[in-house]
Amino acid sequence: QAMFSTDLMESRQERVSISGVEPQMIGVLVSYAYTAEVVITRANVQALLAAANLLDIMAVREACCTFMERQMDEMNCVGIHCFAEAHSCRELERRSLEYILQHFSTVCRQEEFLSLSADKLTEIIASDHLNVPKEETVFEAVMLWLEKSASRRQSFEKVLEHVRLPLISPYYIHDVIESLGVVRESLQCQRLISEAKDYMLLQDRRGELFGPRTRPRRSTGTAEVIVTVGGEDDKVVLRSVESFDPVTAQWKSLACLPFAVSKHGLVVSGSTLYLAGGEFPDGSASREMWRYDPCFDSWLEMAPMNVARSELGLAMLDGFVFAVGGWEGHSRLDSVECYDPHTNTWYFVESMKMAVTSPAVVALDGLLYVTGGAVLEDGDGMDLAQVYNPKLCSWTEVAPMQIARSGSAACILKGKIYVIGGWHASTENTDKVECYDPKTNQWTMCAPMKERRYRPGVAVVDGRIYVLGGEEGWDRYHDTIERYCEEADAWEIVGEMPTSRSWLSCVSLQVRKDARGACRPGMASDR
């Protein structure tokens, strides 16, 4: 209509040539204009859709899309997807891609798949929704595609970046992948192999190594959950242990602690959790150390610390648990002790320069960072940031935080340290968040949380920071969960806890799902 009712050249011509359309299809569409009937077959559907699309006959276009969707199978779904994409049939494009992802194990052996461009192949294998029993299936599909044409070797590095090598069996990497010439000859491929090995070997640094290649695909039956342990509200100290699935927003109860505790520390290494110290309901500080095994959903008592510590900082550094500072019942502590899981023993390391309670402690790149904490009787926070180097057995100071605070929470995201919430006499409980970049030795302020939080729990899941619970003030305990998006520098409330609390501890943990898709506490992921 626009062609003939405007000043376009075609409006002044007696005969107009329409390219890209088969003449027979024009006849079919003219007949449709008079009869409102059209016969769609396997032989004419693509040509008919192209003509209807060009002439903007939407009813025929949609009928062709429906016909192609009904005829879709493992052999033709890739071709249908590419055709739909070329003709801007968005719904058919989406549904055909879903079909490819769902039936990938069969589709990847078909001729249409093996003829894909490198860009389209990477788009498919990059999807979290790719339905594969294991990541090795994806790598084998890539190799089938590569073997189809020698010219594709130059695109192999780009394609391999979207195979999640850290989730592949180390034996498969050693026996199969590393033996391939196309891998041995590429420096970038070697870097990807090295990244995968680091992820497998350095289990307590997996949070630092987070990226698209370390995220489990949704079909693998693995989910990353947040485990919350203990804490207190204004009436009672808790012994409950629960897991929260951020995807489904569902809570599950796990095996309770043998005792109620708050003001403790909690760390994770691989699939093993370690809890140390804390304060019992009678106000006494604890020396106890417990290990949680998610495979059996049970707690096992380990060797106790040398010193009782509540309000301590706890971090996992290079396979060892470090307990920092705290309150032993009568005074603050400057001592630091280290736990060796292999020998089940604790030993002291170099003490801090001053005694401190309620610091926020994290490990990053082989160093132990201790931020803030309280040094005065009133519990007022400080802005000091200290770093312990276990190789040199020495402490140094880095740039101080912009806000003095104690009782804050800290975590690692994309190689940076985030310190969240806390308390200081001048600000009271705070919603302020700041970020430290070790490369520049600088702190920058981030968007504040929606609510002020003292002694919240914090965990990182899928590149997002989750903050749970905490105190708003002396008489109000939060049950809300906030999530931080680093790209948008924004917080949002995403859920609630079963009970309000502060002084809890949280870690992220990968677990297996049952047949119904629910996270099962007794099924830890082995990767």
CSV table of C-alpha atoms in Angstrom, one decimal, residues 117-439:
chain,number,residue,atom,x,y,z
A,117,SER,CA,28.2,-19.9,11.7
A,118,ALA,CA,30.6,-19.4,14.6
A,119,ASP,CA,28.5,-16.5,15.9
A,120,LYS,CA,25.2,-18.5,15.9
A,121,LEU,CA,27.0,-21.5,17.5
A,122,THR,CA,28.3,-19.4,20.4
A,123,GLU,CA,24.9,-17.9,20.9
A,124,ILE,CA,23.4,-21.3,21.4
A,125,ILE,CA,26.1,-22.8,23.7
A,126,ALA,CA,26.3,-19.6,25.8
A,127,SER,CA,22.8,-20.1,27.0
A,128,ASP,CA,22.1,-21.1,30.6
A,129,HIS,CA,19.1,-23.0,29.4
A,130,LEU,CA,21.1,-25.4,27.2
A,131,ASN,CA,19.8,-28.9,28.2
A,132,VAL,CA,22.8,-31.2,28.5
A,133,PRO,CA,23.5,-34.0,31.0
A,134,LYS,CA,27.0,-32.7,31.4
A,135,GLU,CA,29.3,-30.0,30.0
A,136,GLU,CA,31.3,-32.6,28.1
A,137,THR,CA,28.4,-32.9,25.7
A,138,VAL,CA,28.8,-29.2,24.8
A,139,PHE,CA,32.5,-29.6,24.1
A,140,GLU,CA,32.0,-32.7,22.0
A,141,ALA,CA,29.4,-30.8,19.9
A,142,VAL,CA,31.9,-28.0,19.3
A,143,MET,CA,34.4,-30.6,18.2
A,144,LEU,CA,31.9,-32.1,15.7
A,145,TRP,CA,31.3,-28.6,14.3
A,146,LEU,CA,35.1,-27.8,14.1
A,147,GLU,CA,35.8,-31.0,12.2
A,148,LYS,CA,33.3,-30.1,9.5
A,149,SER,CA,35.7,-27.5,8.0
A,150,ALA,CA,39.4,-26.8,8.5
A,151,SER,CA,38.7,-23.0,8.1
A,152,ARG,CA,36.9,-23.0,11.4
A,153,ARG,CA,40.1,-23.5,13.4
A,154,GLN,CA,40.5,-19.7,13.4
A,155,SER,CA,37.1,-19.4,15.2
A,156,PHE,CA,37.8,-22.2,17.8
A,157,GLU,CA,39.2,-19.9,20.5
A,158,LYS,CA,36.1,-17.7,20.4
A,159,VAL,CA,33.8,-20.7,20.5
A,160,LEU,CA,35.7,-22.4,23.3
A,161,GLU,CA,35.2,-19.3,25.5
A,162,HIS,CA,31.5,-20.3,25.8
A,163,VAL,CA,32.2,-23.9,26.8
A,164,ARG,CA,32.1,-24.0,30.6
A,165,LEU,CA,35.4,-25.8,31.1
A,166,PRO,CA,35.5,-25.4,34.9
A,167,LEU,CA,32.4,-27.6,35.1
A,168,ILE,CA,34.0,-30.4,33.1
A,169,SER,CA,35.6,-33.4,34.8
A,170,PRO,CA,39.3,-32.8,35.4
A,171,TYR,CA,40.1,-36.3,34.0
A,172,TYR,CA,38.3,-35.4,30.8
A,173,ILE,CA,40.3,-32.2,30.5
A,174,HIS,CA,43.5,-34.0,31.1
A,175,ASP,CA,42.8,-37.1,28.9
A,176,VAL,CA,40.9,-35.5,26.1
A,177,ILE,CA,40.9,-31.8,25.8
A,178,GLU,CA,44.6,-31.1,26.6
A,179,SER,CA,45.7,-33.7,24.1
A,180,LEU,CA,44.1,-32.0,21.1
A,181,GLY,CA,46.4,-30.1,18.8
A,182,VAL,CA,44.0,-27.2,18.3
A,183,VAL,CA,44.2,-26.7,22.1
A,184,ARG,CA,47.9,-27.1,22.5
A,185,GLU,CA,48.7,-24.7,19.7
A,186,SER,CA,46.5,-21.8,21.1
A,187,LEU,CA,47.7,-19.6,24.0
A,188,GLN,CA,44.1,-18.5,24.6
A,189,CYS,CA,42.9,-22.1,24.8
A,190,GLN,CA,45.7,-22.8,27.3
A,191,ARG,CA,44.5,-19.8,29.4
A,192,LEU,CA,41.0,-21.3,29.5
A,193,ILE,CA,42.3,-24.6,30.6
A,194,SER,CA,44.3,-22.9,33.3
A,195,GLU,CA,41.2,-21.1,34.5
A,196,ALA,CA,39.3,-24.4,34.7
A,197,LYS,CA,42.1,-26.0,36.7
A,198,ASP,CA,42.3,-23.0,39.1
A,199,TYR,CA,38.5,-23.3,39.7
A,200,MET,CA,38.8,-27.0,40.5
A,201,LEU,CA,41.9,-26.8,42.7
A,202,LEU,CA,41.3,-23.5,44.6
A,203,GLN,CA,37.9,-24.4,46.1
A,204,ASP,CA,37.8,-21.6,48.7
A,205,ARG,CA,38.6,-19.0,46.0
A,206,ARG,CA,35.7,-20.0,43.7
A,207,GLY,CA,33.9,-16.8,44.7
A,208,GLU,CA,36.8,-14.8,43.3
A,209,LEU,CA,36.8,-16.9,40.1
A,210,PHE,CA,33.1,-16.4,39.4
A,211,GLY,CA,32.1,-15.8,35.8
A,212,PRO,CA,29.8,-17.1,33.0
A,213,ARG,CA,32.0,-20.2,32.6
A,214,THR,CA,31.6,-21.2,36.2
A,215,ARG,CA,27.8,-20.9,36.4
A,216,PRO,CA,26.1,-24.3,36.2
A,217,ARG,CA,23.6,-24.7,33.4
A,218,ARG,CA,20.0,-25.0,34.7
A,219,SER,CA,19.6,-28.5,33.2
A,220,THR,CA,22.5,-30.0,35.2
A,221,GLY,CA,20.3,-30.3,38.4
A,222,THR,CA,22.6,-28.0,40.3
A,223,ALA,CA,21.5,-24.8,42.2
A,224,GLU,CA,23.4,-22.3,44.2
A,225,VAL,CA,21.7,-21.5,47.5
A,226,ILE,CA,22.4,-19.3,50.5
A,227,VAL,CA,22.9,-21.2,53.8
A,228,THR,CA,22.0,-19.2,56.9
A,229,VAL,CA,23.2,-20.3,60.3
A,230,GLY,CA,22.2,-19.2,63.8
A,231,GLY,CA,21.8,-15.6,64.9
A,232,GLU,CA,19.5,-13.8,67.3
A,233,ASP,CA,16.4,-11.6,67.5
A,234,ASP,CA,15.3,-9.5,70.4
A,235,LYS,CA,14.1,-12.5,72.4
A,236,VAL,CA,16.1,-15.7,71.6
A,237,VAL,CA,19.4,-17.0,70.3
A,238,LEU,CA,18.8,-19.4,67.4
A,239,ARG,CA,20.1,-22.8,66.4
A,240,SER,CA,18.3,-23.0,63.1
A,241,VAL,CA,20.1,-23.7,59.8
A,242,GLU,CA,18.3,-23.0,56.5
A,243,SER,CA,18.9,-22.6,52.8
A,244,PHE,CA,17.4,-20.1,50.4
A,245,ASP,CA,17.2,-20.6,46.7
A,246,PRO,CA,17.3,-17.1,45.1
A,247,VAL,CA,15.8,-18.4,41.8
A,248,THR,CA,12.7,-19.9,43.4
A,249,ALA,CA,12.7,-17.8,46.6
A,250,GLN,CA,12.1,-21.0,48.5
A,251,TRP,CA,13.5,-21.8,52.0
A,252,LYS,CA,14.5,-25.3,53.2
A,253,SER,CA,15.3,-26.4,56.7
A,254,LEU,CA,18.6,-28.1,57.2
A,255,ALA,CA,20.0,-30.0,60.2
A,256,CYS,CA,20.0,-27.7,63.2
A,257,LEU,CA,23.1,-26.8,65.2
A,258,PRO,CA,23.6,-28.9,68.3
A,259,PHE,CA,23.3,-25.6,70.2
A,260,ALA,CA,22.0,-22.1,69.8
A,261,VAL,CA,24.6,-19.5,68.9
A,262,SER,CA,25.1,-16.0,67.5
A,263,LYS,CA,28.0,-13.7,66.9
A,264,HIS,CA,29.9,-16.6,65.3
A,265,GLY,CA,31.8,-17.1,62.0
A,266,LEU,CA,30.9,-19.3,59.0
A,267,VAL,CA,33.0,-20.1,55.9
A,268,VAL,CA,32.8,-22.6,53.0
A,269,SER,CA,35.4,-24.5,51.1
A,270,GLY,CA,34.0,-26.5,48.2
A,271,SER,CA,30.9,-28.2,49.7
A,272,THR,CA,32.1,-28.1,53.3
A,273,LEU,CA,31.0,-25.5,55.8
A,274,TYR,CA,33.0,-24.5,59.0
A,275,LEU,CA,31.5,-22.7,61.9
A,276,ALA,CA,33.7,-21.3,64.7
A,277,GLY,CA,33.2,-19.3,67.9
A,278,GLY,CA,30.2,-17.3,68.8
A,279,GLU,CA,28.2,-16.5,71.9
A,280,PHE,CA,25.9,-18.9,73.7
A,281,PRO,CA,22.5,-17.9,75.1
A,282,ASP,CA,24.1,-17.4,78.6
A,283,GLY,CA,26.5,-14.8,77.2
A,284,SER,CA,29.7,-16.9,77.3
A,285,ALA,CA,32.0,-17.0,74.3
A,286,SER,CA,32.6,-20.3,72.4
A,287,ARG,CA,35.8,-22.1,71.4
A,288,GLU,CA,34.0,-24.7,69.4
A,289,MET,CA,34.5,-25.5,65.8
A,290,TRP,CA,31.9,-27.5,63.8
A,291,ARG,CA,31.9,-28.8,60.2
A,292,TYR,CA,28.7,-29.3,58.2
A,293,ASP,CA,28.6,-32.0,55.6
A,294,PRO,CA,25.7,-31.3,53.1
A,295,CYS,CA,25.9,-34.9,51.7
A,296,PHE,CA,24.7,-36.2,55.1
A,297,ASP,CA,23.0,-33.0,56.3
A,298,SER,CA,24.9,-33.3,59.6
A,299,TRP,CA,27.2,-31.4,61.9
A,300,LEU,CA,30.5,-32.8,63.2
A,301,GLU,CA,32.5,-31.3,66.0
A,302,MET,CA,36.1,-30.5,65.2
A,303,ALA,CA,39.1,-29.4,67.3
A,304,PRO,CA,38.3,-26.3,69.3
A,305,MET,CA,40.1,-23.0,68.9
A,306,ASN,CA,42.8,-22.1,71.4
A,307,VAL,CA,40.8,-19.1,72.6
A,308,ALA,CA,37.1,-18.6,73.0
A,309,ARG,CA,35.9,-15.9,70.6
A,310,SER,CA,32.6,-14.2,70.0
A,311,GLU,CA,32.1,-11.3,67.6
A,312,LEU,CA,35.1,-12.7,65.6
A,313,GLY,CA,35.9,-12.5,62.0
A,314,LEU,CA,36.3,-15.8,60.1
A,315,ALA,CA,37.6,-16.3,56.6
A,316,MET,CA,38.8,-19.2,54.4
A,317,LEU,CA,42.3,-18.5,52.9
A,318,ASP,CA,44.1,-21.0,50.7
A,319,GLY,CA,42.5,-24.0,52.4
A,320,PHE,CA,42.9,-22.7,56.0
A,321,VAL,CA,40.4,-21.2,58.3
A,322,PHE,CA,41.5,-17.9,60.0
A,323,ALA,CA,39.8,-16.7,63.2
A,324,VAL,CA,40.5,-13.0,63.7
A,325,GLY,CA,40.0,-11.0,66.9
A,326,GLY,CA,36.8,-11.1,68.8
A,327,TRP,CA,35.6,-11.1,72.4
A,328,GLU,CA,36.8,-13.8,74.8
A,329,GLY,CA,34.4,-12.9,77.6
A,330,HIS,CA,36.3,-10.2,79.4
A,331,SER,CA,38.3,-8.3,76.8
A,332,ARG,CA,38.9,-7.8,73.1
A,333,LEU,CA,41.4,-9.9,71.2
A,334,ASP,CA,44.3,-9.0,68.9
A,335,SER,CA,45.2,-12.6,68.4
A,336,VAL,CA,44.7,-14.6,65.1
A,337,GLU,CA,44.7,-18.3,64.8
A,338,CYS,CA,44.6,-20.7,61.9
A,339,TYR,CA,42.9,-24.0,61.4
A,340,ASP,CA,44.3,-26.8,59.2
A,341,PRO,CA,41.5,-29.1,58.0
A,342,HIS,CA,44.0,-31.8,57.1
A,343,THR,CA,45.4,-32.1,60.6
A,344,ASN,CA,42.4,-30.8,62.5
A,345,THR,CA,44.6,-28.5,64.5
A,346,TRP,CA,44.6,-24.8,65.4
A,347,TYR,CA,47.8,-22.7,65.8
A,348,PHE,CA,48.4,-19.0,66.3
A,349,VAL,CA,49.8,-16.7,63.7
A,350,GLU,CA,51.0,-13.1,63.9
A,351,SER,CA,48.6,-10.9,66.0
A,352,MET,CA,47.0,-7.7,64.7
A,353,LYS,CA,48.3,-4.4,65.7
A,354,MET,CA,45.3,-3.8,68.0
A,355,ALA,CA,42.5,-5.8,69.6
A,356,VAL,CA,39.2,-5.6,67.7
A,357,THR,CA,35.7,-7.0,67.8
A,358,SER,CA,33.1,-7.3,65.1
A,359,PRO,CA,35.4,-6.8,62.1
A,360,ALA,CA,34.5,-7.7,58.6
A,361,VAL,CA,37.0,-10.2,57.3
A,362,VAL,CA,37.5,-11.6,53.8
A,363,ALA,CA,40.2,-13.4,51.8
A,364,LEU,CA,41.2,-12.2,48.3
A,365,ASP,CA,44.2,-13.2,46.1
A,366,GLY,CA,46.0,-15.0,48.9
A,367,LEU,CA,45.7,-12.1,51.4
A,368,LEU,CA,43.5,-11.7,54.5
A,369,TYR,CA,41.6,-8.4,54.7
A,370,VAL,CA,40.3,-7.1,58.1
A,371,THR,CA,38.1,-4.0,57.8
A,372,GLY,CA,36.6,-1.9,60.5
A,373,GLY,CA,35.6,-3.3,63.9
A,374,ALA,CA,35.3,-1.9,67.4
A,375,VAL,CA,38.2,-1.0,69.6
A,376,LEU,CA,36.5,1.2,72.3
A,377,GLU,CA,34.3,0.2,75.2
A,378,ASP,CA,31.2,1.7,73.5
A,379,GLY,CA,31.7,-0.5,70.5
A,380,ASP,CA,32.2,2.5,68.2
A,381,GLY,CA,33.5,1.5,64.7
A,382,MET,CA,36.7,2.5,63.0
A,383,ASP,CA,37.8,2.9,59.4
A,384,LEU,CA,41.0,0.9,59.6
A,385,ALA,CA,41.7,-1.7,56.9
A,386,GLN,CA,44.4,-4.2,57.7
A,387,VAL,CA,45.9,-6.9,55.4
A,388,TYR,CA,47.7,-10.1,56.5
A,389,ASN,CA,50.1,-11.9,54.2
A,390,PRO,CA,50.4,-15.5,55.3
A,391,LYS,CA,53.6,-16.0,53.2
A,392,LEU,CA,55.4,-13.1,55.0
A,393,CYS,CA,53.6,-13.6,58.3
A,394,SER,CA,53.1,-9.8,58.5
A,395,TRP,CA,50.4,-7.2,58.8
A,396,THR,CA,50.1,-4.0,56.8
A,397,GLU,CA,47.6,-1.2,56.4
A,398,VAL,CA,45.8,-0.2,53.2
A,399,ALA,CA,43.7,2.9,52.5
A,400,PRO,CA,41.1,3.4,55.3
A,401,MET,CA,37.4,3.1,54.6
A,402,GLN,CA,35.4,6.2,53.9
A,403,ILE,CA,33.0,5.4,56.8
A,404,ALA,CA,34.1,4.1,60.2
A,405,ARG,CA,32.0,1.1,61.1
A,406,SER,CA,31.8,-2.1,63.2
A,407,GLY,CA,29.4,-5.0,62.8
A,408,SER,CA,29.4,-4.7,59.0
A,409,ALA,CA,29.4,-7.6,56.5
A,410,ALA,CA,31.9,-8.1,53.7
A,411,CYS,CA,32.1,-10.1,50.5
A,412,ILE,CA,34.1,-10.5,47.3
A,413,LEU,CA,32.6,-9.6,43.9
A,414,LYS,CA,34.6,-9.5,40.7
A,415,GLY,CA,37.9,-9.0,42.4
A,416,LYS,CA,36.7,-6.2,44.7
A,417,ILE,CA,35.8,-6.1,48.4
A,418,TYR,CA,32.4,-4.8,49.4
A,419,VAL,CA,31.8,-3.7,53.0
A,420,ILE,CA,28.1,-3.4,53.9
A,421,GLY,CA,26.1,-1.8,56.7
A,422,GLY,CA,27.4,-1.7,60.3
A,423,TRP,CA,27.4,0.8,63.1
A,424,HIS,CA,29.2,4.0,64.2
A,425,ALA,CA,28.3,6.5,66.9
A,426,SER,CA,28.0,9.3,64.4
A,427,THR,CA,25.8,7.4,61.9
A,428,GLU,CA,24.3,4.7,64.1
A,429,ASN,CA,23.2,1.7,62.1
A,430,THR,CA,23.9,2.4,58.5
A,431,ASP,CA,22.7,1.6,55.0
A,432,LYS,CA,26.0,2.7,53.5
A,433,VAL,CA,28.0,0.4,51.2
A,434,GLU,CA,31.6,0.9,49.9
A,435,CYS,CA,33.9,-1.0,47.6
A,436,TYR,CA,37.6,-1.5,47.8
A,437,ASP,CA,39.8,-2.1,44.7
A,438,PRO,CA,43.1,-3.7,45.7
A,439,LYS,CA,44.6,-2.7,42.3
